[in-house]
Amino acid sequence: MAPILYKVDASPPSNAIRILAEILGLELELRDLDFGTLEHKSTGHLKLNPMGTLPTLVDGDFVISESHATMKYLLSVYGGDKSEALYPSDVRTRALVDQAMFFNVGIFFIRLKVIVLPAIFGDLDGPTEKHRADIDEAYGVVEAYLADHAYIVTDHLTIADLSVGATTIAMQPLHKLDPARFPRTAAWMARLEQHPSVKKILIPGTKILGEIVNGAWQKNKKL
Ligand SMILES: N[C@@H](CCC(=O)N[C@@H](CS)C(=O)NCC(=O)O)C(=O)O
């Protein structure tokens, strides 16, 4: 039975998991929750994921949330011979993949979330100067990670690129990165955008996110 992924199309961490599944050739049963009516905070979903966030994965009798942990789980169970490239076993390389993923969980994605949720559920009518400065600072971290390699940690794609890449690409309709200031990040993003699964999943998801958030900003400006 295919693992079930609770998600919405506009969710960058959900999309990182879906891209990983495509790379692995793993079929997922996709189930949308209605974010607008807070279905992710419903009793039923909170039983699966007490954080009340998306994505949530149900694999038989096993339930896991938090996309970065979920990606590692999927690789352990379904990664096969693709695991080594996507999450290298060399201790230092793996530590650097983890470093970038923790940066994404703790810093980068939060800087997206604080301009998205208060727009949809509150009265935020656009990113403030502080929001923009914080996002630029995070772009600067990605730029530094890319100093020596074509991808975040090595010269090939790892799950760090999927997580950090999902946030970076999703951020573009909200606060575009300046390619003159972050040239390596712009080139890496262009490289990721050529990937068939990124084209199929993340680009349309990002368009939806951009429309939702820009629409909410416009609506809130009229309040
Ligand atoms: N670090 C978490 C972040 C999950 C997250 O915040 N997802 C968003 C949707 S993209 C969400 O569910 N937000 C609702 C909330 O935080 O209440 C992950 O990677 O899974």
XYZ file of C-alpha atoms and ligand atoms in Angstrom:
243
model
C 0.000 0.000 0.000
C 1.368 3.422 -0.960
C 2.257 5.749 1.927
C -0.326 8.529 2.366
C 0.870 12.136 2.281
C -1.391 14.815 3.736
C -0.416 18.035 1.981
C -1.445 21.133 0.111
C 0.018 22.052 -3.282
C 1.295 25.426 -2.049
C 3.322 23.884 0.810
C 7.099 23.917 0.178
C 7.936 21.151 2.700
C 5.146 18.953 1.262
C 6.611 19.546 -2.180
C 10.144 18.642 -1.041
C 8.783 15.238 0.049
C 6.861 14.752 -3.181
C 9.963 15.549 -5.242
C 11.993 13.064 -3.207
C 9.311 10.403 -3.757
C 9.408 11.047 -7.508
C 13.196 10.737 -7.558
C 12.881 7.433 -5.686
C 10.076 6.208 -7.953
C 7.925 5.871 -4.834
C 4.193 6.221 -5.305
C 2.424 8.303 -2.631
C -1.302 8.540 -2.064
C -1.814 12.299 -1.965
C -4.552 13.688 0.273
C -5.259 17.404 0.378
C -6.364 19.099 3.573
C -8.288 22.359 3.420
C -5.786 24.850 4.799
C -8.258 27.762 4.546
C -10.703 26.112 6.945
C -7.839 24.979 9.216
C -8.394 21.274 8.514
C -4.730 20.771 9.485
C -5.780 21.838 13.027
C -8.756 19.444 13.154
C -8.896 16.813 15.883
C -8.420 14.069 13.306
C -5.256 15.584 11.860
C -3.887 16.629 15.273
C -4.096 12.952 16.283
C -1.686 12.203 13.438
C 0.465 15.307 13.806
C 0.223 17.197 17.120
C 2.027 20.176 15.511
C -0.973 20.634 13.214
C 1.310 21.264 10.260
C 1.621 19.876 6.749
C 3.035 17.594 5.492
C 2.107 14.469 7.457
C 2.982 10.989 6.213
C 1.173 7.777 7.117
C 3.020 4.611 6.119
C 0.891 1.650 7.222
C 0.738 1.850 11.008
C 3.579 4.381 11.183
C 2.938 8.134 11.233
C 5.564 10.839 10.862
C 5.493 14.585 10.373
C 8.157 17.294 9.932
C 9.323 17.081 6.343
C 13.058 16.834 7.034
C 12.599 13.874 9.386
C 10.124 12.379 6.929
C 12.586 12.618 4.038
C 15.217 10.791 6.051
C 12.643 8.127 6.956
C 11.618 7.664 3.326
C 15.250 7.332 2.275
C 15.934 4.739 4.983
C 12.961 2.619 3.962
C 12.587 3.253 0.229
C 15.875 4.882 -0.815
C 17.625 1.753 -2.096
C 20.729 2.539 -4.122
C 19.703 6.207 -4.426
C 20.221 6.823 -0.700
C 23.975 7.174 -0.854
C 23.897 10.102 -3.268
C 20.887 11.822 -1.719
C 22.052 11.482 1.897
C 25.757 10.519 1.802
C 26.992 8.215 4.551
C 30.365 9.954 4.859
C 30.143 11.431 8.364
C 31.203 14.969 7.509
C 29.210 15.181 4.287
C 26.108 13.936 6.087
C 26.687 16.430 8.911
C 26.746 19.242 6.360
C 23.507 18.000 4.777
C 21.967 18.012 8.271
C 23.370 21.491 8.919
C 21.620 22.885 5.845
C 18.383 21.076 6.677
C 18.374 22.376 10.260
C 19.016 25.863 8.871
C 15.953 25.374 6.710
C 13.784 24.162 9.624
C 14.930 26.674 12.186
C 15.630 29.813 10.201
C 14.893 29.938 6.493
C 11.424 28.374 6.318
C 10.325 30.348 9.402
C 11.145 33.548 7.505
C 8.736 32.441 4.798
C 6.103 31.356 7.275
C 6.046 34.706 9.102
C 5.061 36.520 5.927
C 2.585 33.851 4.765
C 0.434 32.852 7.767
C -0.226 36.410 9.076
C -1.273 37.353 5.530
C -3.723 34.451 5.140
C -5.081 34.393 8.686
C -4.322 37.972 9.817
C -3.951 41.466 8.414
C -0.348 41.521 7.154
C -0.395 43.411 3.867
C 3.135 42.681 2.664
C 6.634 41.986 3.957
C 8.111 44.685 6.185
C 11.663 45.995 5.750
C 12.700 43.693 8.619
C 11.096 40.678 6.912
C 12.944 41.516 3.679
C 16.257 42.022 5.495
C 15.829 38.688 7.317
C 15.088 36.861 4.073
C 18.102 38.472 2.395
C 20.225 37.394 5.338
C 18.994 33.821 4.812
C 19.745 34.053 1.067
C 23.249 35.053 2.192
C 23.574 31.806 4.151
C 22.566 29.785 1.076
C 25.070 31.789 -0.985
C 27.804 30.884 1.513
C 26.825 27.181 1.470
C 27.227 27.244 -2.313
C 30.771 28.673 -2.186
C 32.605 25.495 -3.194
C 30.070 23.304 -4.987
C 27.301 23.349 -7.573
C 24.833 22.110 -4.955
C 24.449 22.926 -1.266
C 26.914 20.359 0.077
C 28.494 18.519 -2.841
C 28.552 18.628 -6.635
C 25.378 16.613 -6.853
C 21.880 16.937 -5.469
C 21.187 15.855 -1.868
C 18.064 16.134 0.261
C 19.472 19.450 1.548
C 18.926 20.874 -1.939
C 15.335 19.628 -1.937
C 14.498 21.242 1.417
C 16.432 24.489 1.049
C 15.527 24.605 -2.651
C 11.804 24.252 -1.918
C 11.972 27.245 0.434
C 14.146 29.334 -1.909
C 11.965 28.781 -4.966
C 8.734 29.269 -2.990
C 10.107 32.558 -1.632
C 10.488 34.074 -5.119
C 6.944 35.435 -5.573
C 7.139 36.839 -2.023
C 10.607 38.381 -1.892
C 12.703 37.815 -4.998
C 16.402 37.273 -4.572
C 18.719 39.741 -6.245
C 20.918 37.702 -8.639
C 23.616 40.403 -8.561
C 23.878 40.036 -4.786
C 23.398 36.248 -4.642
C 24.730 34.956 -7.995
C 25.555 31.409 -6.864
C 22.094 31.011 -5.329
C 20.454 32.298 -8.525
C 22.477 29.827 -10.648
C 21.714 26.928 -8.278
C 18.021 27.785 -8.299
C 18.041 27.832 -12.117
C 19.755 24.406 -12.046
C 17.092 23.025 -9.682
C 14.314 24.447 -11.832
C 15.501 22.270 -14.732
C 14.875 19.128 -12.681
C 11.733 17.376 -14.055
C 10.185 16.799 -10.609
C 10.822 20.402 -9.582
C 9.149 21.522 -12.816
C 6.216 19.214 -12.209
C 5.632 19.812 -8.482
C 7.407 22.852 -7.083
C 6.926 25.360 -9.899
C 3.096 25.003 -9.997
C 2.983 24.848 -6.167
C 4.984 28.071 -5.975
C 2.615 29.763 -8.428
C -0.333 28.825 -6.207
C 1.448 30.035 -3.060
C 2.341 33.333 -4.757
C -1.249 33.885 -5.845
C -2.675 33.081 -2.404
C -0.244 35.291 -0.492
C -0.175 38.205 -2.941
C -3.993 38.034 -3.019
C -4.128 38.142 0.780
C -1.710 41.094 0.867
C -3.888 43.005 -1.626
C -7.041 42.197 0.346
C -5.413 43.295 3.618
C -4.269 46.592 2.043
C -7.951 47.444 1.517
C -8.897 46.756 5.150
N 9.367 22.235 9.662
C 8.066 21.789 9.235
C 7.236 22.976 8.809
C 5.809 22.577 8.497
C 4.905 23.775 8.295
O 5.007 24.773 9.006
N 4.011 23.658 7.315
C 3.064 24.726 7.058
C 2.462 24.565 5.673
S 3.683 24.772 4.441
C 1.934 24.629 8.048
O 1.393 23.571 8.226
N 1.610 25.737 8.720
C 0.523 25.789 9.640
C 0.961 26.151 11.002
O 2.174 26.256 11.270
O 0.105 26.327 11.840
C 8.219 20.808 8.074
O 9.207 20.915 7.345
O 7.386 19.910 7.942
